[in-house]
mmCIF file with all atom_site columns, C-alpha atoms in Angstrom:
data_model
loop_
_atom_site.group_PDB
_atom_site.id
_atom_site.type_symbol
_atom_site.label_atom_id
_atom_site.label_alt_id
_atom_site.label_comp_id
_atom_site.label_asym_id
_atom_site.label_entity_id
_atom_site.label_seq_id
_atom_site.pdbx_PDB_ins_code
_atom_site.Cartn_x
_atom_site.Cartn_y
_atom_site.Cartn_z
_atom_site.occupancy
_atom_site.B_iso_or_equiv
_atom_site.pdbx_formal_charge
_atom_site.auth_seq_id
_atom_site.auth_comp_id
_atom_site.auth_asym_id
_atom_site.auth_atom_id
_atom_site.pdbx_PDB_model_num
ATOM 1   C CA . MET B 1 1   ? 15.135  10.803 73.481   1.00 0.00 ? 30  MET B CA 1
ATOM 2   C CA . MET B 1 2   ? 14.000  7.232  73.191   1.00 0.00 ? 31  MET B CA 1
ATOM 3   C CA . GLU B 1 3   ? 10.431  8.353  74.282   1.00 0.00 ? 32  GLU B CA 1
ATOM 4   C CA . GLN B 1 4   ? 10.344  11.055 71.605   1.00 0.00 ? 33  GLN B CA 1
ATOM 5   C CA . ARG B 1 5   ? 11.226  8.726  68.825   1.00 0.00 ? 34  ARG B CA 1
ATOM 6   C CA . TYR B 1 6   ? 8.804   6.052  70.070   1.00 0.00 ? 35  TYR B CA 1
ATOM 7   C CA . ALA B 1 7   ? 6.035   8.774  70.293   1.00 0.00 ? 36  ALA B CA 1
ATOM 8   C CA . GLN B 1 8   ? 6.914   9.787  66.713   1.00 0.00 ? 37  GLN B CA 1
ATOM 9   C CA . TYR B 1 9   ? 6.510   6.320  65.393   1.00 0.00 ? 38  TYR B CA 1
ATOM 10  C CA . VAL B 1 10  ? 3.196   5.777  67.341   1.00 0.00 ? 39  VAL B CA 1
ATOM 11  C CA . GLU B 1 11  ? 1.958   9.135  65.913   1.00 0.00 ? 40  GLU B CA 1
ATOM 12  C CA . ASP B 1 12  ? 3.004   7.850  62.365   1.00 0.00 ? 41  ASP B CA 1
ATOM 13  C CA . GLU B 1 13  ? 1.195   4.577  62.829   1.00 0.00 ? 42  GLU B CA 1
ATOM 14  C CA . ASP B 1 14  ? -1.909  6.371  64.268   1.00 0.00 ? 43  ASP B CA 1
ATOM 15  C CA . GLU B 1 15  ? -2.132  8.470  60.980   1.00 0.00 ? 44  GLU B CA 1
ATOM 16  C CA . THR B 1 16  ? -2.252  5.323  58.968   1.00 0.00 ? 45  THR B CA 1
ATOM 17  C CA . GLY B 1 17  ? -4.226  3.024  61.307   1.00 0.00 ? 46  GLY B CA 1
ATOM 18  C CA . GLU B 1 18  ? -3.317  0.065  63.405   1.00 0.00 ? 47  GLU B CA 1
ATOM 19  C CA . TYR B 1 19  ? -0.078  -1.979 62.870   1.00 0.00 ? 48  TYR B CA 1
ATOM 20  C CA . ALA B 1 20  ? -0.285  -3.887 59.763   1.00 0.00 ? 49  ALA B CA 1
ATOM 21  C CA . THR B 1 21  ? 0.321   -7.654 59.456   1.00 0.00 ? 50  THR B CA 1
ATOM 22  C CA . ASP B 1 22  ? 3.135   -8.993 57.335   1.00 0.00 ? 51  ASP B CA 1
ATOM 23  C CA . GLU B 1 23  ? 0.606   -9.945 54.547   1.00 0.00 ? 52  GLU B CA 1
ATOM 24  C CA . GLU B 1 24  ? -1.061  -6.495 54.684   1.00 0.00 ? 53  GLU B CA 1
ATOM 25  C CA . GLU B 1 25  ? 2.380   -4.832 54.669   1.00 0.00 ? 54  GLU B CA 1
ATOM 26  C CA . GLU B 1 26  ? 3.408   -6.793 51.604   1.00 0.00 ? 55  GLU B CA 1
ATOM 27  C CA . MET B 1 27  ? 0.227   -5.911 49.618   1.00 0.00 ? 56  MET B CA 1
ATOM 28  C CA . SER B 1 28  ? 0.068   -2.257 50.926   1.00 0.00 ? 57  SER B CA 1
ATOM 29  C CA . PRO B 1 29  ? 0.238   0.373  48.218   1.00 0.00 ? 58  PRO B CA 1
ATOM 30  C CA . MET B 1 30  ? 1.454   3.065  50.485   1.00 0.00 ? 59  MET B CA 1
ATOM 31  C CA . PHE B 1 31  ? 4.395   5.248  49.470   1.00 0.00 ? 60  PHE B CA 1
ATOM 32  C CA . PRO B 1 32  ? 6.017   6.768  52.501   1.00 0.00 ? 61  PRO B CA 1
ATOM 33  C CA . SER B 1 33  ? 8.409   9.774  52.087   1.00 0.00 ? 62  SER B CA 1
ATOM 34  C CA . ALA B 1 34  ? 11.778  8.834  50.750   1.00 0.00 ? 63  ALA B CA 1
ATOM 35  C CA . GLU B 1 35  ? 13.305  11.245 53.106   1.00 0.00 ? 64  GLU B CA 1
ATOM 36  C CA . MET B 1 36  ? 12.101  9.233  56.179   1.00 0.00 ? 65  MET B CA 1
ATOM 37  C CA . ALA B 1 37  ? 15.087  7.738  57.846   1.00 0.00 ? 66  ALA B CA 1
ATOM 38  C CA . ILE B 1 38  ? 15.110  3.960  58.423   1.00 0.00 ? 67  ILE B CA 1
ATOM 39  C CA . GLU B 1 39  ? 17.364  3.037  61.389   1.00 0.00 ? 68  GLU B CA 1
ATOM 40  C CA . VAL B 1 40  ? 17.302  -0.189 63.381   1.00 0.00 ? 69  VAL B CA 1
ATOM 41  C CA . PHE B 1 41  ? 18.605  0.211  66.868   1.00 0.00 ? 70  PHE B CA 1
ATOM 42  C CA . ASP B 1 42  ? 21.606  -1.925 67.803   1.00 0.00 ? 71  ASP B CA 1
ATOM 43  C CA . LEU B 1 43  ? 22.328  -2.607 71.470   1.00 0.00 ? 72  LEU B CA 1
ATOM 44  C CA . ALA B 1 44  ? 25.678  -0.951 72.272   1.00 0.00 ? 73  ALA B CA 1
ATOM 45  C CA . GLU B 1 45  ? 28.241  -3.546 72.828   1.00 0.00 ? 74  GLU B CA 1
ATOM 46  C CA . ASN B 1 46  ? 30.008  -1.623 75.569   1.00 0.00 ? 75  ASN B CA 1
ATOM 47  C CA . GLU B 1 47  ? 26.696  -0.920 77.344   1.00 0.00 ? 76  GLU B CA 1
ATOM 48  C CA . ASP B 1 48  ? 26.797  -2.160 80.876   1.00 0.00 ? 77  ASP B CA 1
ATOM 49  C CA . MET B 1 49  ? 24.883  -5.274 81.380   1.00 0.00 ? 78  MET B CA 1
ATOM 50  C CA . LEU B 1 50  ? 23.567  -5.368 84.874   1.00 0.00 ? 79  LEU B CA 1
ATOM 51  C CA . SER B 1 51  ? 21.717  -8.235 86.364   1.00 0.00 ? 80  SER B CA 1
ATOM 52  C CA . PRO B 1 52  ? 18.329  -7.521 87.798   1.00 0.00 ? 81  PRO B CA 1
ATOM 53  C CA . ILE B 1 53  ? 19.709  -8.430 91.140   1.00 0.00 ? 82  ILE B CA 1
ATOM 54  C CA . GLU B 1 54  ? 22.457  -5.723 90.971   1.00 0.00 ? 83  GLU B CA 1
ATOM 55  C CA . MET B 1 55  ? 19.901  -3.022 89.953   1.00 0.00 ? 84  MET B CA 1
ATOM 56  C CA . ASP B 1 56  ? 17.291  -1.419 92.272   1.00 0.00 ? 85  ASP B CA 1
ATOM 57  C CA . PRO B 1 57  ? 13.637  -1.685 91.174   1.00 0.00 ? 86  PRO B CA 1
ATOM 58  C CA . GLU B 1 58  ? 13.386  1.812  89.912   1.00 0.00 ? 87  GLU B CA 1
ATOM 59  C CA . LYS B 1 59  ? 16.427  1.536  87.612   1.00 0.00 ? 88  LYS B CA 1
ATOM 60  C CA . LEU B 1 60  ? 15.202  -1.901 86.579   1.00 0.00 ? 89  LEU B CA 1
ATOM 61  C CA . ALA B 1 61  ? 11.841  -0.563 85.549   1.00 0.00 ? 90  ALA B CA 1
ATOM 62  C CA . HIS B 1 62  ? 13.455  2.348  83.723   1.00 0.00 ? 91  HIS B CA 1
ATOM 63  C CA . LYS B 1 63  ? 15.695  -0.047 82.025   1.00 0.00 ? 92  LYS B CA 1
ATOM 64  C CA . PHE B 1 64  ? 12.864  -2.406 81.127   1.00 0.00 ? 93  PHE B CA 1
ATOM 65  C CA . LYS B 1 65  ? 10.845  0.683  79.746   1.00 0.00 ? 94  LYS B CA 1
ATOM 66  C CA . GLU B 1 66  ? 13.777  1.728  77.699   1.00 0.00 ? 95  GLU B CA 1
ATOM 67  C CA . LEU B 1 67  ? 14.170  -1.868 76.087   1.00 0.00 ? 96  LEU B CA 1
ATOM 68  C CA . GLN B 1 68  ? 10.380  -1.778 75.284   1.00 0.00 ? 97  GLN B CA 1
ATOM 69  C CA . ILE B 1 69  ? 10.689  1.531  73.653   1.00 0.00 ? 98  ILE B CA 1
ATOM 70  C CA . LYS B 1 70  ? 13.585  0.294  71.727   1.00 0.00 ? 99  LYS B CA 1
ATOM 71  C CA . HIS B 1 71  ? 11.850  -3.006 70.620   1.00 0.00 ? 100 HIS B CA 1
ATOM 72  C CA . ALA B 1 72  ? 8.761   -0.957 69.564   1.00 0.00 ? 101 ALA B CA 1
ATOM 73  C CA . VAL B 1 73  ? 10.867  1.418  67.532   1.00 0.00 ? 102 VAL B CA 1
ATOM 74  C CA . THR B 1 74  ? 12.793  -1.582 66.095   1.00 0.00 ? 103 THR B CA 1
ATOM 75  C CA . GLU B 1 75  ? 9.405   -3.159 65.159   1.00 0.00 ? 104 GLU B CA 1
ATOM 76  C CA . ALA B 1 76  ? 8.182   -0.005 63.627   1.00 0.00 ? 105 ALA B CA 1
ATOM 77  C CA . GLU B 1 77  ? 11.364  0.387  61.597   1.00 0.00 ? 106 GLU B CA 1
ATOM 78  C CA . ILE B 1 78  ? 11.020  -3.282 60.400   1.00 0.00 ? 107 ILE B CA 1
ATOM 79  C CA . GLN B 1 79  ? 7.579   -2.614 59.283   1.00 0.00 ? 108 GLN B CA 1
ATOM 80  C CA . GLN B 1 80  ? 8.673   0.369  57.322   1.00 0.00 ? 109 GLN B CA 1
ATOM 81  C CA . LEU B 1 81  ? 11.393  -1.757 55.834   1.00 0.00 ? 110 LEU B CA 1
ATOM 82  C CA . LYS B 1 82  ? 8.801   -4.310 54.826   1.00 0.00 ? 111 LYS B CA 1
ATOM 83  C CA . ARG B 1 83  ? 6.649   -1.415 53.372   1.00 0.00 ? 112 ARG B CA 1
ATOM 84  C CA . LYS B 1 84  ? 9.697   -0.383 51.508   1.00 0.00 ? 113 LYS B CA 1
ATOM 85  C CA . LEU B 1 85  ? 10.368  -3.542 50.229   1.00 0.00 ? 114 LEU B CA 1
ATOM 86  C CA . ALA B 1 86  ? 6.912   -4.318 49.302   1.00 0.00 ? 115 ALA B CA 1
ATOM 87  C CA . GLN B 1 87  ? 7.024   -0.874 47.347   1.00 0.00 ? 116 GLN B CA 1
ATOM 88  C CA . ALA B 1 88  ? 10.136  -1.915 45.723   1.00 0.00 ? 117 ALA B CA 1
ATOM 89  C CA . GLU B 1 89  ? 8.522   -5.312 44.688   1.00 0.00 ? 118 GLU B CA 1
ATOM 90  C CA . GLN B 1 90  ? 5.548   -3.505 43.393   1.00 0.00 ? 119 GLN B CA 1
ATOM 91  C CA . GLU B 1 91  ? 7.788   -1.101 41.527   1.00 0.00 ? 120 GLU B CA 1
ATOM 92  C CA . LYS B 1 92  ? 9.734   -3.978 40.169   1.00 0.00 ? 121 LYS B CA 1
ATOM 93  C CA . LEU B 1 93  ? 6.479   -5.875 39.142   1.00 0.00 ? 122 LEU B CA 1
ATOM 94  C CA . ARG B 1 94  ? 5.234   -2.698 37.544   1.00 0.00 ? 123 ARG B CA 1
ATOM 95  C CA . TRP B 1 95  ? 8.338   -2.051 35.808   1.00 0.00 ? 124 TRP B CA 1
ATOM 96  C CA . ARG B 1 96  ? 8.313   -5.728 34.486   1.00 0.00 ? 125 ARG B CA 1
ATOM 97  C CA . MET B 1 97  ? 4.826   -5.225 33.327   1.00 0.00 ? 126 MET B CA 1
ATOM 98  C CA . GLU B 1 98  ? 5.666   -2.004 31.490   1.00 0.00 ? 127 GLU B CA 1
ATOM 99  C CA . LYS B 1 99  ? 8.666   -3.640 30.051   1.00 0.00 ? 128 LYS B CA 1
ATOM 100 C CA . ALA B 1 100 ? 6.532   -6.637 28.819   1.00 0.00 ? 129 ALA B CA 1
ATOM 101 C CA . GLN B 1 101 ? 4.021   -4.155 27.434   1.00 0.00 ? 130 GLN B CA 1
ATOM 102 C CA . LEU B 1 102 ? 6.628   -2.203 25.748   1.00 0.00 ? 131 LEU B CA 1
ATOM 103 C CA . GLU B 1 103 ? 8.279   -5.306 24.235   1.00 0.00 ? 132 GLU B CA 1
ATOM 104 C CA . GLN B 1 104 ? 4.929   -6.461 23.100   1.00 0.00 ? 133 GLN B CA 1
ATOM 105 C CA . SER B 1 105 ? 4.271   -3.089 21.578   1.00 0.00 ? 134 SER B CA 1
ATOM 106 C CA . VAL B 1 106 ? 7.589   -3.132 19.897   1.00 0.00 ? 135 VAL B CA 1
ATOM 107 C CA . GLN B 1 107 ? 6.977   -6.589 18.564   1.00 0.00 ? 136 GLN B CA 1
ATOM 108 C CA . GLU B 1 108 ? 3.483   -5.541 17.339   1.00 0.00 ? 137 GLU B CA 1
ATOM 109 C CA . ASN B 1 109 ? 5.021   -2.514 15.758   1.00 0.00 ? 138 ASN B CA 1
ATOM 110 C CA . LYS B 1 110 ? 7.704   -4.666 14.202   1.00 0.00 ? 139 LYS B CA 1
ATOM 111 C CA . GLU B 1 111 ? 5.229   -7.072 12.818   1.00 0.00 ? 140 GLU B CA 1
ATOM 112 C CA . ARG B 1 112 ? 3.029   -4.170 11.602   1.00 0.00 ? 141 ARG B CA 1
ATOM 113 C CA . MET B 1 113 ? 6.030   -2.588 9.832    1.00 0.00 ? 142 MET B CA 1
ATOM 114 C CA . GLU B 1 114 ? 6.929   -6.082 8.235    1.00 0.00 ? 143 GLU B CA 1
ATOM 115 C CA . LYS B 1 115 ? 3.267   -6.250 7.018    1.00 0.00 ? 144 LYS B CA 1
ATOM 116 C CA . LEU B 1 116 ? 3.363   -2.621 5.638    1.00 0.00 ? 145 LEU B CA 1
ATOM 117 C CA . GLU B 1 117 ? 6.845   -3.452 3.992    1.00 0.00 ? 146 GLU B CA 1
ATOM 118 C CA . GLY B 1 118 ? 5.187   -6.702 2.451    1.00 0.00 ? 147 GLY B CA 1
ATOM 119 C CA . TYR B 1 119 ? 2.133   -4.447 1.343    1.00 0.00 ? 148 TYR B CA 1
ATOM 120 C CA . TRP B 1 120 ? 4.657   -1.998 -0.056   1.00 0.00 ? 149 TRP B CA 1
ATOM 121 C CA . MET B 1 121 ? 6.583   -4.546 -1.973   1.00 0.00 ? 150 MET B CA 1
ATOM 122 C CA . GLU B 1 122 ? 3.415   -5.987 -3.293   1.00 0.00 ? 151 GLU B CA 1
ATOM 123 C CA . ALA B 1 123 ? 2.370   -2.547 -4.437   1.00 0.00 ? 152 ALA B CA 1
ATOM 124 C CA . GLN B 1 124 ? 5.612   -1.936 -6.080   1.00 0.00 ? 153 GLN B CA 1
ATOM 125 C CA . SER B 1 125 ? 5.459   -5.256 -7.939   1.00 0.00 ? 154 SER B CA 1
ATOM 126 C CA . LEU B 1 126 ? 1.858   -4.475 -8.898   1.00 0.00 ? 155 LEU B CA 1
ATOM 127 C CA . CYS B 1 127 ? 2.918   -0.941 -10.146  1.00 0.00 ? 156 CYS B CA 1
ATOM 128 C CA . GLN B 1 128 ? 5.741   -2.516 -12.186  1.00 0.00 ? 157 GLN B CA 1
ATOM 129 C CA . ALA B 1 129 ? 3.502   -5.134 -13.753  1.00 0.00 ? 158 ALA B CA 1
ATOM 130 C CA . VAL B 1 130 ? 0.906   -2.326 -14.619  1.00 0.00 ? 159 VAL B CA 1
ATOM 131 C CA . ASP B 1 131 ? 3.728   -0.289 -15.992  1.00 0.00 ? 160 ASP B CA 1
ATOM 132 C CA . GLU B 1 132 ? 4.928   -3.123 -18.117  1.00 0.00 ? 161 GLU B CA 1
ATOM 133 C CA . HIS B 1 133 ? 1.486   -3.926 -19.282  1.00 0.00 ? 162 HIS B CA 1
ATOM 134 C CA . LEU B 1 134 ? 0.877   -0.315 -20.135  1.00 0.00 ? 163 LEU B CA 1
ATOM 135 C CA . LYS B 1 135 ? 4.184   -0.267 -22.279  1.00 0.00 ? 164 LYS B CA 1
ATOM 136 C CA . GLU B 1 136 ? 2.833   -3.495 -23.937  1.00 0.00 ? 165 GLU B CA 1
ATOM 137 C CA . THR B 1 137 ? -0.606  -1.964 -24.568  1.00 0.00 ? 166 THR B CA 1
ATOM 138 C CA . GLN B 1 138 ? 0.929   1.208  -25.865  1.00 0.00 ? 167 GLN B CA 1
ATOM 139 C CA . ALA B 1 139 ? 3.250   -0.791 -28.319  1.00 0.00 ? 168 ALA B CA 1
ATOM 140 C CA . GLN B 1 140 ? 0.225   -2.858 -29.425  1.00 0.00 ? 169 GLN B CA 1
ATOM 141 C CA . TYR B 1 141 ? -1.709  0.345  -29.867  1.00 0.00 ? 170 TYR B CA 1
ATOM 142 C CA . GLN B 1 142 ? 1.079   1.854  -32.017  1.00 0.00 ? 171 GLN B CA 1
ATOM 143 C CA . THR B 1 143 ? 1.320   -1.334 -34.098  1.00 0.00 ? 172 THR B CA 1
ATOM 144 C CA . LEU B 1 144 ? -2.329  -1.278 -34.680  1.00 0.00 ? 173 LEU B CA 1
ATOM 145 C CA . GLU B 1 145 ? -2.311  2.337  -35.560  1.00 0.00 ? 174 GLU B CA 1
ATOM 146 C CA . ARG B 1 146 ? 0.496   1.781  -38.075  1.00 0.00 ? 175 ARG B CA 1
ATOM 147 C CA . LYS B 1 147 ? -1.475  -1.146 -39.510  1.00 0.00 ? 176 LYS B CA 1
ATOM 148 C CA . TYR B 1 148 ? -4.669  0.983  -39.524  1.00 0.00 ? 177 TYR B CA 1
ATOM 149 C CA . SER B 1 149 ? -2.877  3.800  -41.252  1.00 0.00 ? 178 SER B CA 1
ATOM 150 C CA . LYS B 1 150 ? -1.520  1.342  -43.845  1.00 0.00 ? 179 LYS B CA 1
ATOM 151 C CA . ALA B 1 151 ? -4.863  -0.254 -44.481  1.00 0.00 ? 180 ALA B CA 1
ATOM 152 C CA . LYS B 1 152 ? -6.470  3.128  -44.808  1.00 0.00 ? 181 LYS B CA 1
ATOM 153 C CA . ARG B 1 153 ? -3.791  4.221  -47.294  1.00 0.00 ? 182 ARG B CA 1
ATOM 154 C CA . LEU B 1 154 ? -4.167  1.017  -49.187  1.00 0.00 ? 183 LEU B CA 1
ATOM 155 C CA . ILE B 1 155 ? -8.076  1.282  -49.262  1.00 0.00 ? 184 ILE B CA 1
ATOM 156 C CA . LYS B 1 156 ? -7.620  4.853  -50.470  1.00 0.00 ? 185 LYS B CA 1
ATOM 157 C CA . GLU B 1 157 ? -5.241  3.650  -53.348  1.00 0.00 ? 186 GLU B CA 1
ATOM 158 C CA . TYR B 1 158 ? -7.492  0.917  -54.176  1.00 0.00 ? 187 TYR B CA 1
ATOM 159 C CA . GLN B 1 159 ? -10.514 3.322  -54.375  1.00 0.00 ? 188 GLN B CA 1
ATOM 160 C CA . GLN B 1 160 ? -8.522  5.589  -56.521  1.00 0.00 ? 189 GLN B CA 1
ATOM 161 C CA . LYS B 1 161 ? -7.421  2.708  -58.841  1.00 0.00 ? 190 LYS B CA 1
ATOM 162 C CA . GLU B 1 162 ? -11.024 1.578  -58.945  1.00 0.00 ? 191 GLU B CA 1
ATOM 163 C CA . ILE B 1 163 ? -12.117 5.123  -60.004  1.00 0.00 ? 192 ILE B CA 1
ATOM 164 C CA . GLU B 1 164 ? -9.231  5.196  -62.738  1.00 0.00 ? 193 GLU B CA 1
ATOM 165 C CA . PHE B 1 165 ? -10.270 1.806  -63.792  1.00 0.00 ? 194 PHE B CA 1
ATOM 166 C CA . LEU B 1 166 ? -14.034 2.679  -64.125  1.00 0.00 ? 195 LEU B CA 1
ATOM 167 C CA . LYS B 1 167 ? -12.860 5.895  -66.060  1.00 0.00 ? 196 LYS B CA 1
ATOM 168 C CA . LYS B 1 168 ? -10.701 3.707  -68.282  1.00 0.00 ? 197 LYS B CA 1
ATOM 169 C CA . GLU B 1 169 ? -13.491 1.302  -68.757  1.00 0.00 ? 198 GLU B CA 1
ATOM 170 C CA . THR B 1 170 ? -15.930 3.873  -69.557  1.00 0.00 ? 199 THR B CA 1
ATOM 171 C CA . ALA B 1 171 ? -13.648 5.424  -72.050  1.00 0.00 ? 200 ALA B CA 1
ATOM 172 C CA . GLN B 1 172 ? -12.787 2.084  -73.647  1.00 0.00 ? 201 GLN B CA 1
ATOM 173 C CA . ARG B 1 173 ? -16.488 1.276  -73.893  1.00 0.00 ? 202 ARG B CA 1
ATOM 174 C CA . ARG B 1 174 ? -17.185 4.614  -75.373  1.00 0.00 ? 203 ARG B CA 1
ATOM 175 C CA . ALA B 1 175 ? -14.448 4.306  -77.937  1.00 0.00 ? 204 ALA B CA 1
ATOM 176 C CA . LEU B 1 176 ? -15.567 0.634  -78.707  1.00 0.00 ? 205 LEU B CA 1
ATOM 177 C CA . GLU B 1 177 ? -19.147 2.027  -79.244  1.00 0.00 ? 206 GLU B CA 1
ATOM 178 C CA . GLU B 1 178 ? -17.974 4.720  -81.391  1.00 0.00 ? 207 GLU B CA 1
ATOM 179 C CA . SER B 1 179 ? -15.834 2.314  -83.365  1.00 0.00 ? 208 SER B CA 1
ATOM 180 C CA . GLU B 1 180 ? -18.705 -0.174 -83.813  1.00 0.00 ? 209 GLU B CA 1
ATOM 181 C CA . ALA B 1 181 ? -20.721 2.947  -84.924  1.00 0.00 ? 210 ALA B CA 1
ATOM 182 C CA . SER B 1 182 ? -18.156 3.847  -87.477  1.00 0.00 ? 211 SER B CA 1
ATOM 183 C CA . HIS B 1 183 ? -17.687 0.287  -88.742  1.00 0.00 ? 212 HIS B CA 1
ATOM 184 C CA . LYS B 1 184 ? -21.490 -0.092 -89.019  1.00 0.00 ? 213 LYS B CA 1
ATOM 185 C CA . GLU B 1 185 ? -21.745 3.130  -90.950  1.00 0.00 ? 214 GLU B CA 1
ATOM 186 C CA . GLU B 1 186 ? -18.805 2.081  -93.380  1.00 0.00 ? 215 GLU B CA 1
ATOM 187 C CA . ALA B 1 187 ? -20.437 -1.248 -93.680  1.00 0.00 ? 216 ALA B CA 1
ATOM 188 C CA . ASP B 1 188 ? -23.763 0.255  -94.586  1.00 0.00 ? 217 ASP B CA 1
ATOM 189 C CA . ARG B 1 189 ? -22.078 2.661  -97.133  1.00 0.00 ? 218 ARG B CA 1
ATOM 190 C CA . LEU B 1 190 ? -20.196 -0.368 -98.596  1.00 0.00 ? 219 LEU B CA 1
ATOM 191 C CA . GLN B 1 191 ? -23.526 -2.326 -98.754  1.00 0.00 ? 220 GLN B CA 1
ATOM 192 C CA . ASP B 1 192 ? -25.050 0.377  -100.613 1.00 0.00 ? 221 ASP B CA 1
ATOM 193 C CA . LYS B 1 193 ? -22.189 0.687  -102.918 1.00 0.00 ? 222 LYS B CA 1
ATOM 194 C CA . VAL B 1 194 ? -22.292 -2.997 -103.678 1.00 0.00 ? 223 VAL B CA 1
ATOM 195 C CA . VAL B 1 195 ? -25.999 -2.634 -104.436 1.00 0.00 ? 224 VAL B CA 1
ATOM 196 C CA . GLN B 1 196 ? -25.588 0.437  -106.546 1.00 0.00 ? 225 GLN B CA 1
ATOM 197 C CA . GLU B 1 197 ? -22.569 -0.980 -108.520 1.00 0.00 ? 226 GLU B CA 1
ATOM 198 C CA . PRO B 1 198 ? -24.578 -3.502 -110.958 1.00 0.00 ? 227 PRO B CA 1
ATOM 199 C CA . GLN B 1 199 ? -26.789 -0.604 -111.644 1.00 0.00 ? 228 GLN B CA 1
ATOM 200 C CA . ILE B 1 200 ? -23.866 1.607  -112.671 1.00 0.00 ? 229 ILE B CA 1
ATOM 201 C CA . THR B 1 201 ? -22.477 -1.282 -114.858 1.00 0.00 ? 230 THR B CA 1
ATOM 202 C CA . ASP B 1 202 ? -25.697 -1.664 -116.515 1.00 0.00 ? 231 ASP B CA 1
ATOM 203 C CA . LEU B 1 203 ? -26.127 2.008  -117.283 1.00 0.00 ? 232 LEU B CA 1
ATOM 204 C CA . GLU B 1 204 ? -22.485 1.984  -118.525 1.00 0.00 ? 233 GLU B CA 1
ATOM 205 C CA . SER B 1 205 ? -23.443 -1.022 -120.919 1.00 0.00 ? 234 SER B CA 1
ATOM 206 C CA . ARG B 1 206 ? -26.426 0.742  -122.234 1.00 0.00 ? 235 ARG B CA 1
ATOM 207 C CA . VAL B 1 207 ? -24.367 4.028  -122.815 1.00 0.00 ? 236 VAL B CA 1
ATOM 208 C CA . GLN B 1 208 ? -21.830 2.061  -124.626 1.00 0.00 ? 237 GLN B CA 1
ATOM 209 C CA . ALA B 1 209 ? -24.531 0.233  -126.705 1.00 0.00 ? 238 ALA B CA 1
ATOM 210 C CA . LEU B 1 210 ? -26.146 3.510  -127.688 1.00 0.00 ? 239 LEU B CA 1
ATOM 211 C CA . LYS B 1 211 ? -22.719 4.889  -128.774 1.00 0.00 ? 240 LYS B CA 1
ATOM 212 C CA . SER B 1 212 ? -22.228 1.779  -130.926 1.00 0.00 ? 241 SER B CA 1
ATOM 213 C CA . SER B 1 213 ? -25.683 2.059  -132.526 1.00 0.00 ? 242 SER B CA 1
ATOM 214 C CA . GLU B 1 214 ? -25.331 5.675  -133.759 1.00 0.00 ? 243 GLU B CA 1
ATOM 215 C CA . PRO B 1 215 ? -24.454 6.037  -137.482 1.00 0.00 ? 244 PRO B CA 1
ATOM 216 C CA . SER B 1 216 ? -20.914 7.069  -138.386 1.00 0.00 ? 245 SER B CA 1
#
């Protein structure tokens, strides 16, 4: 039985190469099967401990060979345990690295989210400012539009009043011209009358004189 187990360990070691040193075993990336049994032989406490003097040479040789096999099997199992420990350390290191990378990624994502949140807040503030500016611009536009409409109405009223004033002025000028012409005509007529009145008086005097000189 011991020879079979020793042969199995020797066969396993032959598949992977020579026995590895402690440093090589710690750095080894090998991943042996998890189903492989790891067992260290313990010497039975109740095993008969016979002194070499009490044993015959053949039994002594057999016992020595058995101890050699047990020692070899124990060494092989220790090497497997070291490989298991190295694998566990590598897994632990890899897990720590992955954890650190994950934490770094989470931190970077958190910082990115904070930046995006800051950008979003700035965009919200900018949109609010633009909206307020747009409202102010619309209010100013409405005020200017009302002022423009009022100015346009006043200009139209002024133009209408100007037209009416020009018409009235034209009518007054025409009436004045007609009045002046009528006054001039009346003055000319009166002047002619004044000129003709002495002549009439003289004629009337002559007629009266003629009437007086006739015999009765």
